[in-house]
XYZ file of C-alpha atoms in Angstrom:
604
model
C 182.727 147.451 42.840
C 183.523 149.658 39.640
C 181.824 152.534 37.676
C 182.891 154.548 36.109
C 180.457 158.413 35.394
C 180.438 159.613 32.537
C 179.777 163.241 31.138
C 179.351 163.574 27.613
C 180.224 166.953 26.151
C 179.868 169.119 23.036
C 183.955 169.592 22.998
C 185.165 166.966 25.455
C 183.632 163.568 27.322
C 185.239 163.142 30.778
C 185.313 160.140 32.777
C 185.229 159.392 36.742
C 186.167 156.036 38.186
C 184.940 155.108 42.065
C 185.046 152.159 44.293
C 181.536 151.211 45.978
C 182.590 148.440 48.770
C 179.797 147.252 51.994
C 177.988 150.449 53.312
C 181.530 152.755 53.084
C 181.424 156.181 50.943
C 182.881 156.012 47.815
C 186.126 155.850 46.356
C 188.119 157.291 43.147
C 189.713 155.652 41.875
C 191.139 157.951 38.275
C 190.266 160.032 35.900
C 190.673 160.808 32.414
C 189.028 163.173 29.269
C 189.339 162.796 25.008
C 187.562 164.792 22.688
C 184.291 164.129 21.878
C 183.302 162.455 18.496
C 180.645 163.159 16.315
C 177.641 165.721 17.647
C 176.675 165.588 21.606
C 174.030 162.867 22.088
C 174.390 160.484 19.223
C 175.719 157.245 18.514
C 178.566 158.529 17.526
C 179.795 159.357 20.807
C 179.847 155.798 21.722
C 184.031 155.544 20.295
C 184.816 158.598 22.584
C 182.871 156.667 25.537
C 184.581 154.242 25.318
C 188.935 155.869 24.556
C 187.693 157.994 27.606
C 186.858 154.592 29.843
C 190.090 152.334 28.458
C 192.773 155.348 29.025
C 190.111 155.718 32.898
C 191.648 152.446 33.878
C 194.130 151.869 32.124
C 195.823 154.103 34.697
C 195.461 151.550 37.140
C 196.963 149.005 36.087
C 193.525 147.635 34.562
C 191.137 146.102 31.725
C 188.374 147.618 30.959
C 186.260 145.137 31.282
C 186.340 145.171 35.296
C 183.983 147.802 35.263
C 180.194 146.659 36.689
C 178.116 149.392 35.909
C 179.069 153.039 33.325
C 176.537 155.409 34.180
C 175.932 159.021 31.720
C 174.803 161.299 31.837
C 170.767 163.106 30.939
C 171.985 165.776 28.242
C 171.931 164.718 25.002
C 168.195 166.166 23.835
C 170.114 169.814 24.940
C 173.125 170.867 21.658
C 174.742 174.780 21.569
C 174.782 175.981 17.750
C 175.295 179.743 16.633
C 176.206 181.767 13.362
C 176.766 184.889 12.630
C 175.073 187.248 10.214
C 176.909 190.804 7.930
C 173.885 193.499 9.252
C 175.223 196.252 6.603
C 177.214 197.047 3.652
C 179.119 199.415 2.309
C 179.287 200.056 -2.077
C 180.827 202.321 -3.202
C 180.932 202.847 -7.413
C 182.652 204.859 -9.822
C 186.342 203.959 -7.877
C 185.937 206.238 -5.332
C 188.220 205.257 -3.067
C 191.376 203.651 -2.416
C 190.299 202.383 1.621
C 194.573 200.838 1.418
C 196.070 199.374 4.152
C 199.152 197.582 2.914
C 202.094 196.334 4.669
C 204.806 198.491 3.101
C 203.413 202.455 3.258
C 205.954 204.617 2.582
C 207.207 208.732 3.784
C 204.597 210.131 5.712
C 201.947 213.546 5.832
C 199.132 213.923 3.944
C 198.620 215.470 0.281
C 196.045 216.196 -2.088
C 196.353 216.595 -5.711
C 195.312 215.577 -9.178
C 195.145 211.669 -10.169
C 197.575 210.565 -13.441
C 199.231 207.775 -14.578
C 202.790 207.574 -15.443
C 203.329 207.192 -18.753
C 201.217 210.367 -19.237
C 203.394 212.456 -17.034
C 205.240 214.229 -20.268
C 201.389 215.989 -19.909
C 201.404 216.845 -16.081
C 200.428 220.871 -16.069
C 202.861 223.494 -14.135
C 202.256 224.203 -10.214
C 199.271 222.084 -10.938
C 200.150 218.892 -7.463
C 198.898 215.378 -8.665
C 198.965 212.711 -7.590
C 201.027 209.653 -9.698
C 199.596 206.120 -10.274
C 202.295 203.493 -11.771
C 200.722 199.876 -12.397
C 203.657 196.960 -11.661
C 205.336 196.487 -15.640
C 207.945 199.789 -13.952
C 210.279 198.489 -11.795
C 210.666 200.533 -9.478
C 214.570 202.476 -10.953
C 212.881 203.441 -13.641
C 210.484 205.492 -11.169
C 212.655 207.313 -9.116
C 214.716 208.540 -12.156
C 212.043 209.996 -13.431
C 210.754 211.341 -10.480
C 214.002 212.614 -10.147
C 215.271 214.132 -13.015
C 211.564 216.450 -13.376
C 211.901 220.009 -13.190
C 210.798 221.852 -10.284
C 207.997 222.951 -11.828
C 205.843 219.152 -11.923
C 204.542 218.818 -8.317
C 203.785 215.271 -7.419
C 203.468 215.543 -3.565
C 202.608 211.897 -3.645
C 202.273 208.000 -5.598
C 200.647 205.465 -5.926
C 202.400 202.074 -6.550
C 201.127 198.648 -8.612
C 204.222 196.627 -7.132
C 205.059 196.195 -3.108
C 207.953 198.280 -3.725
C 207.191 201.759 -1.955
C 210.667 201.494 0.310
C 212.226 200.742 -2.914
C 210.384 204.418 -5.314
C 211.317 206.052 -1.506
C 214.769 205.357 -0.558
C 215.847 206.790 -3.816
C 214.044 210.218 -4.585
C 215.591 213.015 -3.848
C 211.816 214.458 -2.448
C 209.746 212.847 -0.477
C 206.371 211.961 -0.689
C 203.420 210.268 0.502
C 204.050 206.207 -1.534
C 201.460 204.035 -1.489
C 201.593 200.059 -2.676
C 200.346 196.703 -3.663
C 196.888 198.078 -5.251
C 195.880 195.044 -7.460
C 193.635 196.964 -9.815
C 195.851 200.676 -10.731
C 193.580 199.803 -14.364
C 190.738 200.623 -12.404
C 192.344 204.399 -10.842
C 190.704 207.084 -12.760
C 193.445 209.563 -14.763
C 192.172 213.236 -13.393
C 190.243 213.339 -10.762
C 191.206 214.852 -7.491
C 192.321 212.224 -4.385
C 194.231 212.628 -0.898
C 197.022 210.314 -0.298
C 197.693 209.908 3.400
C 200.463 207.442 5.134
C 201.131 207.481 8.953
C 204.199 207.751 11.112
C 205.344 204.251 11.867
C 203.744 203.384 15.322
C 200.143 205.279 14.622
C 196.476 205.419 12.458
C 196.274 207.695 9.962
C 194.296 210.620 10.910
C 193.590 212.543 8.007
C 191.667 209.943 6.350
C 190.054 208.112 8.762
C 187.957 210.929 10.203
C 185.522 212.407 7.268
C 185.773 216.460 8.279
C 190.382 215.672 7.834
C 188.650 214.345 3.867
C 186.134 217.622 3.478
C 189.583 219.237 4.302
C 191.737 217.430 1.559
C 188.850 217.588 -1.253
C 187.023 220.311 -0.477
C 184.051 218.700 -0.006
C 180.672 220.417 0.417
C 178.196 219.456 3.935
C 176.373 216.614 1.890
C 179.807 214.408 -0.131
C 182.185 215.478 3.336
C 177.902 212.702 5.261
C 177.884 210.953 2.083
C 182.194 209.907 2.408
C 181.212 208.525 6.868
C 181.575 204.715 5.440
C 184.944 205.124 3.833
C 186.608 207.472 6.843
C 185.199 205.102 9.130
C 186.109 201.910 7.298
C 189.714 203.727 7.771
C 190.471 203.811 11.176
C 192.765 202.407 11.812
C 194.954 201.600 8.612
C 198.611 203.542 8.168
C 197.870 204.623 4.594
C 195.070 205.506 3.113
C 194.514 206.996 -1.168
C 190.775 208.230 -0.804
C 190.080 209.388 -4.655
C 186.350 212.106 -5.212
C 184.470 211.259 -8.247
C 181.221 213.200 -9.285
C 179.095 210.445 -9.872
C 180.590 208.385 -7.096
C 178.404 206.115 -4.756
C 179.505 205.417 -1.643
C 176.858 204.634 0.529
C 175.992 202.130 3.980
C 173.164 199.235 3.235
C 170.736 198.100 5.577
C 170.992 194.194 4.742
C 166.898 192.264 4.898
C 168.864 190.435 8.237
C 165.725 188.865 8.315
C 163.572 188.629 12.093
C 163.009 186.057 14.650
C 159.648 184.882 16.077
C 159.665 183.945 19.894
C 156.622 181.035 20.224
C 156.757 181.380 24.071
C 154.168 182.438 27.054
C 154.536 185.988 25.629
C 155.080 185.731 22.437
C 156.905 188.560 20.533
C 158.406 189.571 16.569
C 161.792 191.090 16.515
C 163.932 192.103 13.796
C 167.696 190.448 13.494
C 168.639 194.415 12.051
C 168.048 195.381 15.990
C 170.761 194.612 17.587
C 171.839 192.140 19.919
C 170.439 194.107 23.186
C 166.168 194.660 21.517
C 166.878 190.269 20.984
C 167.835 189.890 24.368
C 165.263 192.423 25.474
C 162.264 190.360 24.016
C 164.161 186.360 24.892
C 164.338 187.832 28.794
C 160.668 189.434 28.542
C 159.216 186.185 26.372
C 158.437 184.300 29.908
C 159.123 179.973 29.511
C 159.906 179.327 24.850
C 158.199 177.311 23.614
C 160.275 177.860 19.617
C 162.174 180.473 17.672
C 161.354 180.529 14.047
C 163.263 183.324 12.001
C 161.530 185.472 9.087
C 161.306 182.264 5.437
C 163.905 183.255 3.066
C 165.306 185.546 5.571
C 169.515 184.924 7.439
C 168.539 184.015 10.290
C 165.064 182.046 9.380
C 167.815 180.174 7.226
C 169.473 179.232 9.268
C 167.123 178.965 12.422
C 166.184 176.131 10.126
C 169.935 174.892 8.940
C 170.380 174.025 13.190
C 166.614 171.974 12.789
C 167.273 170.182 10.938
C 170.965 169.081 11.086
C 169.721 168.735 15.249
C 166.212 166.433 13.310
C 169.498 164.470 10.376
C 171.116 163.043 13.907
C 167.836 162.271 16.353
C 165.970 161.172 13.866
C 163.362 163.138 14.539
C 160.910 165.412 12.305
C 161.993 168.681 12.054
C 159.091 169.674 13.625
C 160.030 167.875 17.155
C 163.101 169.949 17.777
C 162.742 172.487 19.255
C 164.579 176.218 19.580
C 164.320 177.049 23.279
C 166.980 180.043 23.951
C 169.395 182.302 21.482
C 172.374 184.366 22.897
C 173.016 187.164 20.481
C 175.820 189.751 20.290
C 176.118 192.631 18.259
C 179.735 192.853 16.781
C 181.621 193.210 13.662
C 182.990 191.724 10.601
C 185.043 192.326 8.319
C 183.986 192.409 5.351
C 184.727 193.112 1.764
C 183.780 196.904 -0.024
C 181.800 196.369 -2.985
C 183.411 198.190 -5.826
C 186.657 198.921 -3.876
C 189.504 199.346 -6.093
C 192.063 196.155 -3.898
C 190.378 194.255 -1.401
C 189.550 197.100 0.987
C 187.276 195.444 3.304
C 185.290 197.805 5.354
C 183.939 196.909 10.252
C 180.395 196.568 8.640
C 178.150 195.888 11.808
C 176.421 192.038 12.770
C 175.226 189.410 15.172
C 176.224 187.070 16.359
C 173.815 184.613 17.546
C 174.307 180.924 19.674
C 170.996 179.219 19.282
C 169.862 175.879 21.687
C 167.960 173.059 20.412
C 165.789 169.487 22.168
C 164.207 166.415 20.847
C 161.980 165.121 22.494
C 162.819 162.126 21.893
C 165.753 160.630 23.975
C 169.344 159.287 22.061
C 170.944 158.814 25.225
C 169.107 155.796 25.429
C 170.123 154.603 22.116
C 173.892 155.558 23.039
C 173.446 152.885 26.653
C 172.121 150.007 24.416
C 174.985 150.365 21.804
C 177.400 150.681 24.915
C 175.866 148.169 27.101
C 176.030 146.377 23.653
C 179.499 146.499 22.756
C 180.664 146.230 26.337
C 178.711 143.630 27.973
C 178.945 146.084 30.781
C 176.042 147.906 32.785
C 174.705 151.136 31.175
C 172.452 153.558 32.594
C 171.267 156.583 32.319
C 171.168 159.016 35.513
C 170.630 162.474 36.942
C 170.637 165.400 34.588
C 173.225 167.203 34.179
C 173.293 170.518 36.004
C 171.849 167.948 39.140
C 175.434 166.045 38.178
C 177.356 169.130 38.258
C 175.825 170.353 41.845
C 177.208 167.578 42.579
C 180.354 167.097 42.030
C 181.543 170.667 42.849
C 180.312 170.343 46.750
C 183.833 168.356 45.945
C 185.131 171.082 46.268
C 186.950 171.925 49.064
C 185.793 175.165 51.407
C 182.046 174.970 49.720
C 178.655 174.085 51.487
C 175.078 173.991 50.847
C 173.429 176.790 49.345
C 175.523 176.353 46.533
C 175.514 177.623 42.545
C 177.119 176.240 40.423
C 177.882 178.351 36.554
C 178.739 175.410 33.810
C 180.867 176.737 31.027
C 181.174 174.964 28.158
C 181.347 175.068 24.299
C 177.352 176.014 23.525
C 176.072 175.956 26.873
C 175.962 177.548 29.570
C 173.983 175.650 32.563
C 173.642 177.058 36.121
C 172.529 175.792 39.190
C 171.007 176.124 42.205
C 171.757 172.510 45.085
C 169.376 173.897 48.175
C 170.289 172.813 51.692
C 166.986 169.993 51.503
C 168.211 168.552 48.254
C 166.110 171.220 46.142
C 167.603 171.627 43.232
C 166.895 174.072 40.771
C 168.501 174.373 37.210
C 168.912 175.887 33.310
C 170.348 175.507 29.670
C 171.427 178.722 28.544
C 172.415 179.441 24.477
C 175.983 180.034 23.733
C 179.897 179.436 25.406
C 183.276 178.644 24.117
C 182.010 177.827 20.905
C 180.121 182.225 20.401
C 183.195 183.357 22.018
C 186.079 181.839 18.906
C 183.181 182.735 16.154
C 183.724 186.388 17.082
C 187.301 186.438 18.085
C 187.534 184.915 14.479
C 184.995 187.823 12.292
C 186.807 190.428 13.970
C 189.991 190.050 13.820
C 189.232 188.422 9.928
C 190.741 185.220 10.702
C 190.611 182.001 7.949
C 189.794 179.191 9.723
C 188.372 178.812 13.233
C 191.422 176.336 14.924
C 193.650 179.803 15.499
C 190.311 181.346 16.651
C 190.139 178.694 19.291
C 194.103 179.013 19.929
C 193.657 183.561 20.654
C 191.109 182.861 23.005
C 193.255 180.215 25.093
C 196.486 181.596 25.303
C 197.982 184.722 26.412
C 200.359 186.136 23.594
C 203.045 187.884 23.216
C 205.657 189.726 20.856
C 209.441 189.099 20.421
C 211.705 191.533 20.450
C 214.484 190.559 19.744
C 216.056 186.873 19.572
C 216.297 186.165 23.406
C 213.211 188.771 24.314
C 209.522 188.827 24.414
C 206.953 191.417 25.884
C 204.842 190.472 27.114
C 200.538 191.191 26.532
C 200.339 192.822 30.034
C 204.092 195.380 29.611
C 206.360 192.348 30.705
C 209.441 192.143 29.406
C 210.458 188.054 29.335
C 213.883 187.353 28.509
C 214.666 183.756 27.926
C 217.922 181.463 27.996
C 218.234 179.784 24.526
C 217.784 182.035 21.310
C 214.159 181.873 20.109
C 213.749 181.002 16.880
C 214.317 183.863 13.679
C 211.203 182.892 12.438
C 209.532 185.107 15.447
C 211.694 187.882 15.805
C 208.490 190.047 15.339
C 205.841 188.249 15.280
C 202.274 188.353 17.570
C 203.161 185.076 19.067
C 200.484 182.920 21.783
C 202.018 181.511 25.009
C 201.259 178.186 24.781
C 202.014 174.798 26.950
C 203.878 173.703 23.967
C 205.839 176.217 22.822
C 205.328 178.977 20.970
C 202.553 179.304 18.042
C 202.432 182.222 15.470
C 199.632 184.262 14.492
C 199.963 184.583 10.975
C 198.037 187.772 10.065
C 200.154 190.396 10.999
C 197.569 192.245 13.491
C 198.087 194.634 16.685
C 199.359 192.450 20.083
C 197.052 195.354 21.511
C 194.248 194.765 18.879
C 193.720 190.542 19.193
C 194.042 190.604 22.833
C 190.535 193.248 23.491
C 188.789 191.721 20.270
C 189.712 188.163 23.043
C 188.649 189.816 25.848
C 186.098 191.678 25.041
C 184.463 188.489 22.960
C 184.148 186.479 27.006
C 182.491 189.335 28.267
C 180.610 189.288 25.507
C 179.290 185.929 26.042
C 180.502 184.340 29.472
C 178.926 187.021 31.845
C 176.235 187.887 29.576
C 175.296 184.623 29.911
C 176.153 184.143 33.870
C 173.766 186.637 35.237
C 171.265 186.300 32.787
C 171.973 181.755 33.857
C 172.152 182.823 37.431
C 169.095 185.067 37.551
C 166.492 182.647 36.573
C 167.316 179.861 39.264
C 168.369 182.154 42.395
C 165.569 182.931 44.904
C 163.089 185.479 43.510
C 165.704 185.482 40.128
C 167.402 187.807 43.128
C 171.227 187.994 41.736
C 172.185 188.983 45.637
C 169.981 185.386 46.759
C 172.941 183.876 46.354
C 175.915 183.813 47.916
C 178.424 181.383 46.533
C 178.908 179.938 43.009
C 181.291 177.428 41.843
C 183.318 177.781 38.156
C 183.221 174.346 36.564
C 183.494 173.257 32.817
C 185.933 173.193 30.083
C 185.592 177.833 30.326
C 186.534 177.382 33.490
C 189.769 176.494 32.862
C 190.797 179.359 30.869
C 193.764 181.734 32.204
C 190.708 184.982 32.258
C 187.023 184.112 32.638
C 186.991 183.285 35.680
C 188.952 186.538 36.976
C 186.106 188.380 34.900
C 183.833 186.701 36.259
C 184.798 187.125 40.558
C 185.767 190.942 39.639
C 181.778 191.273 38.036
C 180.152 189.844 40.489
C 181.623 191.499 43.355
C 177.678 194.222 42.968
C 176.494 191.263 44.009
C 178.374 190.542 47.259
C 178.593 186.954 45.536
C 181.894 184.999 46.407
C 183.045 183.756 43.011
C 186.018 180.580 41.875
C 186.567 177.623 39.817
C 185.513 174.850 41.381
C 188.038 171.866 42.661
C 186.515 168.416 42.184
C 187.666 165.517 44.257
C 189.938 168.548 45.343
C 192.309 167.106 42.031
C 190.490 168.239 38.962
C 189.911 171.446 39.539
C 186.991 172.915 37.353
C 186.432 169.797 34.925
C 185.523 166.778 35.575
C 182.152 167.691 37.595
C 179.300 166.861 35.796
C 181.224 162.803 36.076
C 181.891 162.829 39.203
C 178.222 163.815 40.964
C 177.347 160.824 38.432
C 179.568 158.312 40.716
C 177.936 160.089 43.649
C 175.180 159.275 43.487
C 174.822 156.242 42.554
C 176.190 156.136 45.576
C 173.600 158.044 47.550
C 170.670 155.886 45.257
C 172.528 152.360 46.835
C 171.893 154.419 50.328
């Protein structure tokens, strides 16, 4: 008979086709994978299941009608969701700053002086240093000619331009000064106030204005004023240019937003405020014991997030919201670029934020409905078989070089599952919130990307910078030469090395920063989750009692996560590596393969 194991995941639906003849061992014939259609565990999954089955049978030159039995995984009631909440906010009033980072500043160095409108240059006093600001109605040639014609006793030490013309002005003036351009709301710059301006050399970032004491030096601030400008200095870290304006009535403050409290209905009930940060939240979760449900303070950011997750799952499972329970969360500290309240040129500041992944369970088993509908449409017997983590363990055992006892880490899109299968066949399992989707959200948030798709690609592929039409520098520093010329559109840009060719990162972000954010996001999610998941299933909850770990699931295909985990597990002398299911599939198809194997075992 021909049978199929079907694993419905958050991101992909995988199929394994096997053949059972009499008492002979099961013979694996083919496999296939497609994107999951709809939310995991809902009838919308049927379209993806049929597509995967059709593809797997087509590889054999056979029709889907020849399948005698389809076995589905029992994982539908568990689903992951993610959210990001900003915890701090920088507010600046009365035109206190232009913490700006345009792509084309000009000149270099820093200076301090009195702000003076270009239109009022004729009012300039002798021997007073001025920072002149000009609106976009004045052209670069006119501005340069006017500056060159000024007598020596008029000191212009810096310029602020509305137009994107800093380099054009700087190339035409006799005395080189720092120039910042692309300041959209230049009409809000207060004339007559003291200001400091700085432009760093190419490849460097501002030093004086990203240091509160540097600002104090240039603007002659007292200790109280120096403390007040700390949020400004922090927001300018990494910028190539900046202007800070001293205003007597300016208000610069960092607010802590009321993100709300998390309530743990558990063996040891607990309440924890979201603004205490991820470390304290996770300590409360770990100390709570078995968690029955997690809710949030009504009317707050986190309360609304949990309510939204529960309502969404209630809608797809057609249950009342009280029947939907959140049984696990993973909280991760991060920094999110947020538009500064009161800024003049669209400046952002890295604000403290917490990313959260939640694990949701329902009372009903939607898989029964999926099985019934699939059976009706295909006229083939469909059953719901074992628990996902158990099936993954059976599939992982087909990896060459493995033996019992064995631990597995199934790293998917929404959750990280762990299991230990002992020599007597006893299996201990756990489901943890947080996996690939949370990593993508952290990358998108920290880099300020407009869409999740680019964050997904940054997560999956290594980086390079195109330095000429025939070579690029890889993220590890290696120089890579090509035989055919690179598309000129990629010249000087950061690109992703995908199997389909180069993909340009449209936002102008240094390669080093993208790489650091990507690696940090993976470590925060996967290293944290791997350790807490394995600790829950390990004998006596001690990682030293685990000797072998096989990594399976989509995230095990990542080009750096397995290496990160291997290095981390050295501390406990754990042998860790990617699974190679059936010696041919790599880390994918473990659950689908386990579903086929488990049928063969039941038959015996």
